[in-house]
Amino acid sequence: MITQVPHIRIRSVNEAQVNTNGAFVLYWMIAFRRIQWNFSLQRAAEWALGLGKPLLILEALRCDYPWASDRLHRFVLQGMEENAKRLEDRPVLYFPFVEREKGQGKGLLEALSTLACVVVTDDYPAFFLPRMVATAGRKLPVKLEAVDSNGLLPLRAADHVFYSAFLLRQFLHRELPNHLVEFPLEDPLAHLQVPPLHRLPKEVLQKWPPSTEDLPSLLAGALTGLPIDHSVGNAPVTGGSRAGEETLRSFVEEKVPLYHTGRNHPDEKATSGLSPYLHFGHVSVHQVFSELARAEGWSIEKLASKGGGRREGWWGMSPGAEAFLDELVTWRELGFNLCSRQDDYDRLHSLPPWALDDLLQHAADPRPYLYSLEEFEGAQTHDPLWNAAQIQLVREGRIHNYLRMLWGKKILHWSASPQEALEIMIELNNKYALDGRDPNSYTGIMWILGRYDRPWAPSRPVFGRVRYMSSRNTLRKLKVAEYLKKYR
Ligand SMILES: Cc1cc2nc3c(=O)[nH]c(=O)nc-3n(C[C@H](O)[C@H](O)[C@H](O)COP(=O)(O)OP(=O)(O)OC[C@H]3O[C@@H](n4cnc5c(N)ncnc54)[C@H](O)[C@@H]3O)c2cc1C
């Protein structure tokens, strides 16, 4: 089939054939929960057009995934409501399915795939999704393709893991220009002419009734009836592509010039707030890049001919935009690179040997303070700045980036062992943070323990040569007065 989706982004999950007698092409949306700038949807639309078949989009929300809570469900549901709206006048059938009880959705994908010509899904490298897709590949009777719409650099563009941001930057400077000319379509459904699909078979609809009409009531309160964690309440952030696009617009219009100087200061509010939207796929990194490039009057000719791994000056954009792209592209995609190549990305033993040796050598050092998971969770430490960061996480589902580093470093400092610190960071980050359960979660958490960093002399108790941070220095360096007042 002729495709505009780069081949490097398409992966066959199984060896089953396309069923040309099928009734429709199925896009099983599991990570890139959006209608725009989405290579997976674009690929599914290409299949539908090529086969002359209708296109069905299944967006399901299970209730048995780890850390499922009102907070996470609500954010995803707001996205589903937005997707339903955006697809209303499109030539596709949208099937949102929200599980009311554990296991209710079991069998739905198989049932639909027996009617489908081919199934396309999202190739996301972390959390339970890779296992779920591999299992589906073994079960489905038709071809299953997973498409990579994760980053500017395709996951398979490199054949190895990058052990530092510098090494990835060097690679990006050489390779990324080839991929900057291969963006997904802003609107993959524009001009799509395929036969409509009005209804699904009665047996499917009876067993798995679509949640189309229920989305507003679920958002209005019916979530309380679902078997998910109701102790993690709503965050003051709205999910969905529209909210994500507004966040992007206000960042590009108002904050980019402040980013490189203000990013680290909690009181300056100079960061984008995009991570939850990127995590749930409500906004795409290609879309973020395109908006930024447009505002900067950027074109590909502005790239420096040589980058050599330097942090600034390669893109040919303003200092704020360059600093932002270093986070959005280099740091974000480091984690995607690792998670797509190593299953043990969340295990202590996957740390660089120098960091692991140092942490284990100091594992029995006396700690100046020792807290349990419950004490950390309840923000009950002796340190007001640490407690403020934890309170922000619990209340709002996020922590300001710089304080997130301090937050993690102190969990390492005040936990009984590096293994326990790792478990506590994963639990709190993934339970409360809207952007948790992401490759970035493990980049951040493992950075606390030495990944992507270098040894820092002198060796200290508990940390060895792993980088140390203190609240006192942070208070001295950052503007946090307002922050401390707000999260008391
Ligand atoms: C202990 C710890 C845990 C973390 N857990 C997560 C997590 O669960 N999910 C998550 O998305 N990020 C995580 N980070 C990275 C970082 O804190 C967030 O990406 C950032 O604060 C999100 O806010 P923003 O969107 O306003 O970022 P901005 O500063 O506006 O950056 C734009 C985007 O770049 C990416 N980015 C920024 N900083 C980093 C970074 N240090 N590493 C990787 N990517 C980055 C994110 O996708 C972010 O949305 C963690 C960092 C630490 C130290």
Coordinates of C-alpha atoms and ligand atoms in Angstrom, one line a residue:
M1 CA 0.0 0.0 0.0
I2 CA 1.2 3.5 -0.8
T3 CA 1.8 5.3 2.5
Q4 CA 2.9 8.8 3.6
V5 CA 3.5 7.5 7.1
P6 CA 7.3 6.8 7.2
H7 CA 8.0 3.1 7.1
I8 CA 10.3 3.4 10.0
R9 CA 7.3 4.3 12.2
I10 CA 5.3 1.3 11.3
R11 CA 5.7 -2.1 13.0
S12 CA 3.9 -5.3 12.2
V13 CA 3.0 -6.8 15.6
N14 CA 1.9 -10.2 14.1
E15 CA 2.1 -12.1 10.9
A16 CA -1.7 -12.4 10.2
Q17 CA -2.9 -11.2 6.9
V18 CA -5.2 -8.3 5.9
N19 CA -8.7 -9.5 5.5
T20 CA -9.9 -7.7 2.4
N21 CA -13.4 -9.0 3.0
G22 CA -13.6 -7.3 6.4
A23 CA -16.2 -4.7 7.1
F24 CA -14.0 -1.8 8.2
V25 CA -10.5 -0.7 9.2
L26 CA -10.1 -0.5 13.0
Y27 CA -7.9 2.1 14.7
W28 CA -7.4 1.0 18.3
M29 CA -6.5 4.3 20.0
I30 CA -4.6 3.6 23.2
A31 CA -1.9 6.3 23.6
F32 CA -2.2 9.0 21.0
R33 CA -5.6 10.0 22.1
R34 CA -6.2 12.7 19.5
I35 CA -7.6 13.3 16.0
Q36 CA -4.8 15.6 14.8
W37 CA -1.1 15.2 14.1
N38 CA -1.3 11.5 14.6
F39 CA 0.6 9.0 12.5
S40 CA -1.5 6.1 13.7
L41 CA -4.8 7.6 12.7
Q42 CA -3.2 8.7 9.4
R43 CA -2.0 5.2 8.8
A44 CA -5.5 3.8 9.6
A45 CA -7.1 6.3 7.2
E46 CA -4.7 5.3 4.5
W47 CA -5.7 1.6 4.9
A48 CA -9.4 2.6 4.8
L49 CA -8.9 4.6 1.7
G50 CA -6.7 2.0 0.0
L51 CA -9.2 -0.8 0.8
G52 CA -12.3 1.4 0.1
K53 CA -13.6 0.5 3.6
P54 CA -15.1 2.4 6.5
L55 CA -13.0 3.5 9.4
L56 CA -13.8 2.7 13.0
I57 CA -12.0 4.3 15.9
L58 CA -12.1 2.4 19.2
E59 CA -10.9 4.5 22.2
A60 CA -11.3 2.4 25.4
L61 CA -10.7 3.3 29.0
R62 CA -10.1 0.3 31.3
C63 CA -10.6 0.5 35.0
D64 CA -8.0 -2.1 36.1
Y65 CA -4.8 -0.3 35.0
P66 CA -2.3 0.5 37.8
W67 CA -3.1 3.7 39.7
A68 CA -6.5 4.2 38.0
S69 CA -8.2 7.1 39.8
D70 CA -10.8 9.8 39.5
R71 CA -7.9 12.2 38.6
L72 CA -6.6 10.1 35.7
H73 CA -10.0 8.9 34.5
R74 CA -11.4 12.4 34.4
F75 CA -8.5 13.7 32.3
V76 CA -8.9 10.9 29.8
L77 CA -12.7 11.2 29.7
Q78 CA -12.4 14.9 29.0
G79 CA -10.2 14.0 26.0
M80 CA -12.8 11.4 24.9
E81 CA -15.6 13.9 25.0
E82 CA -13.5 16.3 22.9
N83 CA -12.7 13.5 20.4
A84 CA -16.4 12.6 20.1
K85 CA -17.1 16.3 19.3
R86 CA -14.3 16.6 16.8
L87 CA -15.5 13.4 15.0
E88 CA -19.1 14.3 14.8
D89 CA -19.1 15.5 11.2
R90 CA -16.3 13.2 10.0
P91 CA -16.8 10.1 7.8
V92 CA -15.7 7.7 10.6
L93 CA -17.4 5.9 13.4
Y94 CA -16.1 6.7 16.9
F95 CA -16.6 4.0 19.6
P96 CA -15.7 5.3 23.0
F97 CA -15.8 2.5 25.6
V98 CA -15.5 3.1 29.3
E99 CA -15.4 0.0 31.5
R100 CA -17.9 0.0 34.3
E101 CA -16.4 -3.0 36.0
K102 CA -13.1 -4.8 35.9
G103 CA -12.8 -7.0 32.8
Q104 CA -16.0 -5.7 31.1
G105 CA -14.0 -4.8 28.0
K106 CA -12.5 -8.2 27.7
G107 CA -13.1 -9.7 24.3
L108 CA -14.2 -6.4 22.7
L109 CA -11.0 -5.9 20.6
E110 CA -11.1 -9.6 19.4
A111 CA -14.8 -9.3 18.5
L112 CA -14.2 -6.1 16.5
S113 CA -11.1 -7.6 14.9
T114 CA -13.0 -10.6 13.5
L115 CA -15.0 -8.0 11.5
A116 CA -12.0 -5.8 10.6
C117 CA -9.7 -5.9 7.6
V118 CA -6.7 -4.7 9.6
V119 CA -6.1 -3.2 13.0
V120 CA -3.8 -0.2 13.6
T121 CA -2.7 0.9 17.1
D122 CA -0.3 3.1 18.9
D123 CA 3.3 2.0 19.5
Y124 CA 4.0 3.5 23.0
P125 CA 7.0 2.1 24.8
A126 CA 6.1 2.2 28.5
F127 CA 3.6 1.2 31.2
F128 CA 1.4 -1.8 30.5
L129 CA 0.8 -0.9 26.9
P130 CA 3.7 -2.8 25.2
R131 CA 2.5 -6.0 26.9
M132 CA -1.1 -5.4 26.0
V133 CA -0.3 -4.8 22.3
A134 CA 2.0 -7.9 22.2
T135 CA -0.8 -10.0 23.7
A136 CA -3.3 -8.6 21.2
G137 CA -0.9 -9.4 18.3
R138 CA -0.9 -13.1 19.4
K139 CA -4.7 -13.2 19.6
L140 CA -6.0 -11.2 16.7
P141 CA -7.0 -13.0 13.5
V142 CA -6.0 -10.1 11.3
K143 CA -2.9 -7.9 10.7
L144 CA -2.1 -5.7 13.7
E145 CA 0.2 -2.7 13.1
A146 CA 1.7 -0.5 15.8
V147 CA 2.6 3.0 14.7
D148 CA 5.0 5.3 16.4
S149 CA 3.8 8.9 16.8
N150 CA 5.8 9.5 20.0
G151 CA 8.6 11.9 19.1
L152 CA 10.3 13.9 16.4
L153 CA 12.8 11.1 16.2
P154 CA 11.3 7.8 15.3
L155 CA 11.9 5.2 17.9
R156 CA 13.7 3.0 15.4
A157 CA 15.9 5.7 14.0
A158 CA 18.7 4.7 16.4
D159 CA 19.8 1.1 17.0
H160 CA 21.1 1.6 20.5
V161 CA 20.5 3.3 23.9
F162 CA 21.9 6.8 24.5
Y163 CA 23.5 6.9 27.9
S164 CA 23.6 10.7 28.1
A165 CA 21.7 13.7 26.8
F166 CA 24.9 14.8 25.0
L167 CA 25.1 11.6 23.0
L168 CA 21.5 11.9 22.0
R169 CA 22.0 15.6 21.0
Q170 CA 25.0 14.6 18.8
F171 CA 22.8 12.0 17.1
L172 CA 19.9 14.4 16.7
H173 CA 22.1 17.0 15.1
R174 CA 23.1 14.4 12.5
E175 CA 19.9 12.5 12.0
L176 CA 16.9 14.7 13.0
P177 CA 16.9 16.9 9.9
N178 CA 15.8 13.8 7.8
H179 CA 12.8 13.4 10.1
L180 CA 11.8 17.1 10.3
V181 CA 10.6 16.8 6.8
E182 CA 8.3 13.9 7.6
F183 CA 5.6 15.3 9.9
P184 CA 2.1 13.7 10.4
L185 CA -0.8 15.5 8.7
E186 CA -2.4 18.1 10.8
D187 CA -5.8 16.7 9.9
P188 CA -5.5 13.1 8.7
L189 CA -9.2 12.9 8.1
A190 CA -9.5 15.9 5.8
H191 CA -10.7 14.9 2.4
L192 CA -11.0 11.2 3.5
Q193 CA -13.6 9.6 1.2
V194 CA -14.6 6.2 2.5
P195 CA -17.9 4.5 2.9
P196 CA -19.7 5.4 6.1
L197 CA -20.2 2.9 8.9
H198 CA -23.4 3.6 10.6
R199 CA -23.7 0.8 13.1
L200 CA -22.0 -2.2 14.6
P201 CA -23.6 -5.6 14.9
K202 CA -26.2 -6.0 17.6
E203 CA -24.2 -8.7 19.5
V204 CA -21.3 -6.3 19.9
L205 CA -23.4 -3.3 20.9
Q206 CA -25.4 -5.4 23.5
K207 CA -22.3 -6.8 25.1
W208 CA -20.2 -3.7 25.0
P209 CA -22.5 -0.7 24.7
P210 CA -20.6 2.4 23.5
S211 CA -20.2 5.2 26.1
T212 CA -21.0 8.0 23.7
E213 CA -24.0 9.2 25.6
D214 CA -22.5 8.5 29.0
L215 CA -19.4 10.7 28.8
P216 CA -21.1 13.8 30.2
S217 CA -22.7 12.0 33.1
L218 CA -19.4 10.2 33.9
L219 CA -17.7 13.6 34.0
A220 CA -20.5 15.0 36.1
G221 CA -20.1 12.5 38.9
A222 CA -20.9 9.0 37.8
L223 CA -17.2 8.2 38.1
T224 CA -17.9 7.5 41.8
G225 CA -19.5 4.2 40.8
L226 CA -16.4 2.9 39.0
P227 CA -13.9 0.5 40.8
I228 CA -11.0 3.0 40.7
D229 CA -9.2 4.9 43.4
H230 CA -11.5 7.8 44.5
S231 CA -9.0 9.1 47.1
V232 CA -7.0 10.8 44.3
G233 CA -9.3 13.6 43.4
N234 CA -9.6 15.8 40.4
A235 CA -6.7 18.1 39.5
P236 CA -7.3 21.7 38.5
V237 CA -6.4 21.0 34.9
T238 CA -8.8 20.1 32.0
G239 CA -7.9 17.3 29.8
G240 CA -8.4 17.0 26.0
S241 CA -7.0 18.3 22.8
R242 CA -8.7 21.7 23.0
A243 CA -7.4 22.4 26.5
G244 CA -4.0 21.2 25.4
E245 CA -3.9 23.4 22.4
E246 CA -4.9 26.4 24.5
T247 CA -2.1 25.6 26.9
L248 CA 0.3 25.4 23.9
R249 CA -0.9 28.7 22.5
S250 CA -0.5 30.6 25.7
F251 CA 3.0 29.2 26.2
V252 CA 4.1 30.1 22.7
E253 CA 2.5 33.5 22.8
E254 CA 3.5 34.5 26.3
K255 CA 6.1 32.4 27.9
V256 CA 8.8 31.3 25.4
P257 CA 10.9 34.4 25.9
L258 CA 11.0 33.8 29.7
Y259 CA 11.7 30.1 29.5
H260 CA 15.5 29.9 29.5
T261 CA 15.8 32.3 32.4
G262 CA 12.6 31.6 34.3
R263 CA 12.1 27.8 33.9
N264 CA 13.8 26.9 37.2
H265 CA 11.9 29.5 39.3
P266 CA 8.6 28.2 40.6
D267 CA 7.3 31.7 41.2
E268 CA 7.9 32.8 37.6
K269 CA 5.6 30.2 36.0
A270 CA 7.6 30.1 32.8
T271 CA 7.1 26.5 31.9
S272 CA 4.6 25.2 29.4
G273 CA 2.4 22.8 31.5
L274 CA 2.2 20.6 28.5
S275 CA 3.4 17.3 30.0
P276 CA -0.1 15.8 30.9
Y277 CA -1.3 16.5 27.4
L278 CA 1.8 15.0 25.9
H279 CA 1.5 12.0 28.2
F280 CA -2.1 11.2 27.3
G281 CA -1.5 12.1 23.6
H282 CA -4.0 14.9 23.6
V283 CA -1.3 17.1 22.0
S284 CA 1.5 15.9 19.8
V285 CA 5.1 16.8 19.9
H286 CA 4.9 17.6 16.2
Q287 CA 2.1 20.0 16.8
V288 CA 4.1 21.7 19.6
F289 CA 7.1 22.0 17.4
S290 CA 5.1 23.4 14.5
E291 CA 3.4 26.1 16.6
L292 CA 6.7 27.1 18.0
A293 CA 8.4 27.1 14.6
R294 CA 5.6 29.2 13.2
A295 CA 5.9 31.8 16.0
E296 CA 9.7 31.9 15.6
G297 CA 9.5 32.3 11.8
W298 CA 11.6 29.2 11.6
S299 CA 12.3 27.1 8.6
I300 CA 14.6 24.1 8.2
E301 CA 17.3 26.1 6.5
K302 CA 17.9 27.8 9.8
L303 CA 19.4 24.6 11.3
A304 CA 23.2 25.1 11.9
S305 CA 25.2 22.9 9.5
K306 CA 27.0 21.3 12.5
G307 CA 25.7 20.8 16.0
G308 CA 28.3 18.6 17.7
G309 CA 26.0 17.9 20.6
R310 CA 25.9 21.5 21.9
R311 CA 22.8 22.4 23.9
E312 CA 22.1 25.8 22.3
G313 CA 22.5 27.3 18.9
W314 CA 21.7 24.3 16.6
W315 CA 18.0 25.0 16.0
G316 CA 18.4 28.6 14.9
M317 CA 15.7 29.8 17.2
S318 CA 15.5 32.3 20.1
P319 CA 17.2 31.3 23.4
G320 CA 13.9 30.6 25.1
A321 CA 12.8 28.3 22.2
E322 CA 16.2 26.5 22.1
A323 CA 16.1 25.8 25.8
F324 CA 12.5 24.5 25.5
L325 CA 13.4 22.3 22.6
D326 CA 16.2 20.8 24.6
E327 CA 13.7 19.6 27.1
L328 CA 10.9 18.7 24.7
V329 CA 13.1 16.9 22.3
T330 CA 16.4 15.8 23.8
W331 CA 15.3 15.1 27.4
R332 CA 11.9 13.8 26.5
E333 CA 13.1 11.5 23.8
L334 CA 16.0 10.1 25.8
G335 CA 13.4 8.2 27.9
F336 CA 11.5 7.0 24.8
N337 CA 14.7 5.7 23.4
L338 CA 15.5 3.7 26.6
C339 CA 12.0 2.4 27.3
S340 CA 11.7 1.1 23.7
R341 CA 14.9 -0.9 24.0
Q342 CA 15.1 -2.1 27.6
D343 CA 12.3 -3.7 29.6
D344 CA 14.1 -3.1 32.9
Y345 CA 13.9 0.7 32.6
D346 CA 12.3 0.9 36.0
R347 CA 14.7 -1.4 37.9
L348 CA 17.6 -0.3 40.1
H349 CA 20.0 -2.7 38.3
S350 CA 19.4 -0.8 35.0
L351 CA 21.4 2.2 36.4
P352 CA 24.9 2.9 35.1
P353 CA 27.4 0.7 37.0
W354 CA 29.2 3.6 38.8
A355 CA 25.9 4.9 40.2
L356 CA 24.6 1.5 41.2
D357 CA 27.9 0.6 42.9
D358 CA 27.9 3.8 44.8
L359 CA 24.3 3.6 45.9
L360 CA 24.7 0.0 47.0
Q361 CA 27.9 0.7 48.9
H362 CA 26.2 3.4 50.8
A363 CA 22.9 1.6 51.2
A364 CA 23.4 0.9 54.9
D365 CA 24.7 4.5 55.8
P366 CA 22.7 6.1 58.6
R367 CA 20.1 8.5 57.2
P368 CA 19.7 11.9 58.8
Y369 CA 15.9 11.4 58.7
L370 CA 14.0 8.3 57.9
Y371 CA 10.4 8.4 56.5
S372 CA 7.9 5.8 55.4
L373 CA 5.9 5.9 52.2
E374 CA 2.9 7.1 54.3
E375 CA 4.9 9.9 55.9
F376 CA 6.2 11.1 52.5
E377 CA 2.7 10.8 51.0
G378 CA 1.2 12.9 53.8
A379 CA 3.9 15.6 53.4
Q380 CA 4.9 14.9 57.0
T381 CA 8.7 15.5 56.8
H382 CA 10.6 18.1 58.7
D383 CA 11.3 20.2 55.6
P384 CA 8.7 22.8 54.5
L385 CA 10.0 23.1 50.9
W386 CA 9.8 19.3 50.4
N387 CA 6.4 19.2 52.0
A388 CA 5.2 22.1 49.7
A389 CA 6.3 20.1 46.6
Q390 CA 4.5 17.0 47.8
I391 CA 1.3 19.0 48.6
Q392 CA 1.4 20.5 45.1
L393 CA 1.7 16.9 43.7
V394 CA -1.3 15.7 45.7
R395 CA -3.5 18.7 45.1
E396 CA -2.6 19.5 41.5
G397 CA -1.1 16.4 40.0
R398 CA 2.2 18.1 39.2
I399 CA 5.4 19.4 40.7
H400 CA 7.4 22.3 39.4
N401 CA 10.3 20.8 37.4
Y402 CA 13.2 22.1 39.6
L403 CA 11.4 21.1 42.8
R404 CA 10.7 17.7 41.3
M405 CA 14.4 17.1 41.3
L406 CA 14.8 18.2 44.9
W407 CA 11.7 16.1 45.8
G408 CA 13.3 13.0 44.4
K409 CA 16.8 13.6 45.8
K410 CA 15.4 14.0 49.3
I411 CA 13.3 10.8 49.0
L412 CA 16.7 9.1 48.2
H413 CA 18.3 10.8 51.2
W414 CA 15.5 10.0 53.7
S415 CA 14.5 6.4 52.7
A416 CA 15.9 3.2 54.2
S417 CA 17.6 2.1 51.0
P418 CA 17.9 3.1 47.3
Q419 CA 15.5 0.3 46.4
E420 CA 12.9 1.7 48.8
A421 CA 13.5 5.2 47.5
L422 CA 12.9 4.0 43.9
E423 CA 9.7 2.3 44.9
I424 CA 8.4 5.4 46.8
M425 CA 9.2 7.7 43.9
I426 CA 7.4 5.5 41.4
E427 CA 4.4 5.1 43.7
L428 CA 3.9 8.7 44.5
N429 CA 4.8 10.0 41.0
N430 CA 2.6 7.6 39.2
K431 CA -0.3 7.7 41.6
Y432 CA -0.6 11.5 41.8
A433 CA 1.1 13.1 38.7
L434 CA -1.1 13.5 35.6
D435 CA 2.0 13.1 33.5
G436 CA 3.2 10.0 35.4
R437 CA 3.5 6.4 34.0
D438 CA 5.4 7.9 31.1
P439 CA 8.9 7.2 29.8
N440 CA 9.7 10.7 31.2
S441 CA 8.7 9.5 34.6
Y442 CA 11.5 7.0 34.5
T443 CA 14.0 9.4 33.0
G444 CA 13.3 11.8 36.0
I445 CA 13.2 9.1 38.7
M446 CA 16.3 7.3 37.5
W447 CA 18.1 10.6 37.0
I448 CA 17.7 11.1 40.7
L449 CA 19.6 7.8 41.1
G450 CA 22.4 8.7 38.6
R451 CA 21.1 7.8 35.1
Y452 CA 22.1 10.3 32.4
D453 CA 24.3 12.0 35.0
R454 CA 28.0 11.9 35.8
P455 CA 29.8 11.1 39.1
W456 CA 30.1 14.2 41.3
A457 CA 33.0 14.4 43.8
P458 CA 33.3 14.3 46.7
S459 CA 31.6 11.1 47.7
R460 CA 28.9 11.6 50.4
P461 CA 27.0 9.4 52.8
V462 CA 23.9 7.8 51.3
F463 CA 24.6 9.3 47.8
G464 CA 28.2 8.2 47.1
R465 CA 29.1 10.2 43.9
V466 CA 25.5 10.5 42.8
R467 CA 24.5 14.2 42.6
Y468 CA 23.4 15.7 45.8
M469 CA 20.8 18.5 46.3
S470 CA 19.8 20.3 49.4
S471 CA 16.7 22.3 50.3
R472 CA 18.9 25.1 51.8
N473 CA 20.7 25.7 48.4
T474 CA 17.5 25.5 46.5
L475 CA 15.9 28.1 48.8
R476 CA 18.9 30.3 48.3
K477 CA 18.9 29.9 44.5
L478 CA 15.2 30.0 43.6
K479 CA 12.3 32.4 43.9
V480 CA 9.9 30.3 46.0
A481 CA 8.3 32.6 48.6
E482 CA 4.9 32.6 46.8
Y483 CA 5.2 28.9 46.3
L484 CA 5.8 28.1 49.9
K485 CA 2.8 30.3 50.9
K486 CA 0.5 28.6 48.4
Y487 CA 1.4 25.0 49.3
R488 CA 1.5 25.2 53.0
Ligands
LIG1 C1 11.8 12.8 40.0 C2 11.2 13.3 38.6 C3 10.1 12.7 38.1 C4 9.6 13.2 36.9 N1 8.4 12.6 36.4 C5 7.9 13.0 35.2 C6 6.8 12.4 34.7 O1 6.2 11.5 35.3 N2 6.3 12.8 33.5 C7 6.9 13.8 32.8 O2 6.4 14.1 31.7 N3 8.0 14.3 33.2 C8 8.6 14.0 34.4 N4 9.7 14.6 34.9 C9 10.4 15.6 34.1 C10 9.9 17.0 34.3 O3 9.8 17.3 35.6 C11 8.6 17.3 33.6 O4 8.6 16.8 32.3 C12 8.2 18.8 33.5 O5 8.3 19.4 34.8 C13 6.8 19.0 33.0 O6 6.4 20.3 33.1 P1 6.2 21.2 31.8 O7 5.4 20.4 30.8 O8 5.7 22.5 32.2 O9 7.7 21.2 31.2 P2 8.4 22.2 30.3 O10 9.6 22.7 31.0 O11 7.5 23.2 29.7 O12 9.0 21.2 29.2 C14 8.3 20.9 28.0 C15 8.3 19.4 27.9 O13 9.6 18.8 27.8 C16 9.7 17.6 28.5 N5 10.6 17.7 29.6 C17 10.8 18.8 30.4 N6 11.7 18.5 31.3 C18 12.0 17.2 31.2 C19 12.9 16.4 31.9 N7 13.7 16.8 32.9 N8 13.0 15.1 31.5 C20 12.3 14.6 30.4 N9 11.4 15.4 29.7 C21 11.3 16.7 30.1 C22 8.2 17.3 29.0 O14 7.6 16.5 28.0 C23 7.6 18.7 29.1 O15 6.2 18.7 29.0 C24 10.2 14.2 36.2 C25 11.4 14.7 36.7 C26 11.9 14.3 37.9 C27 13.1 14.9 38.4

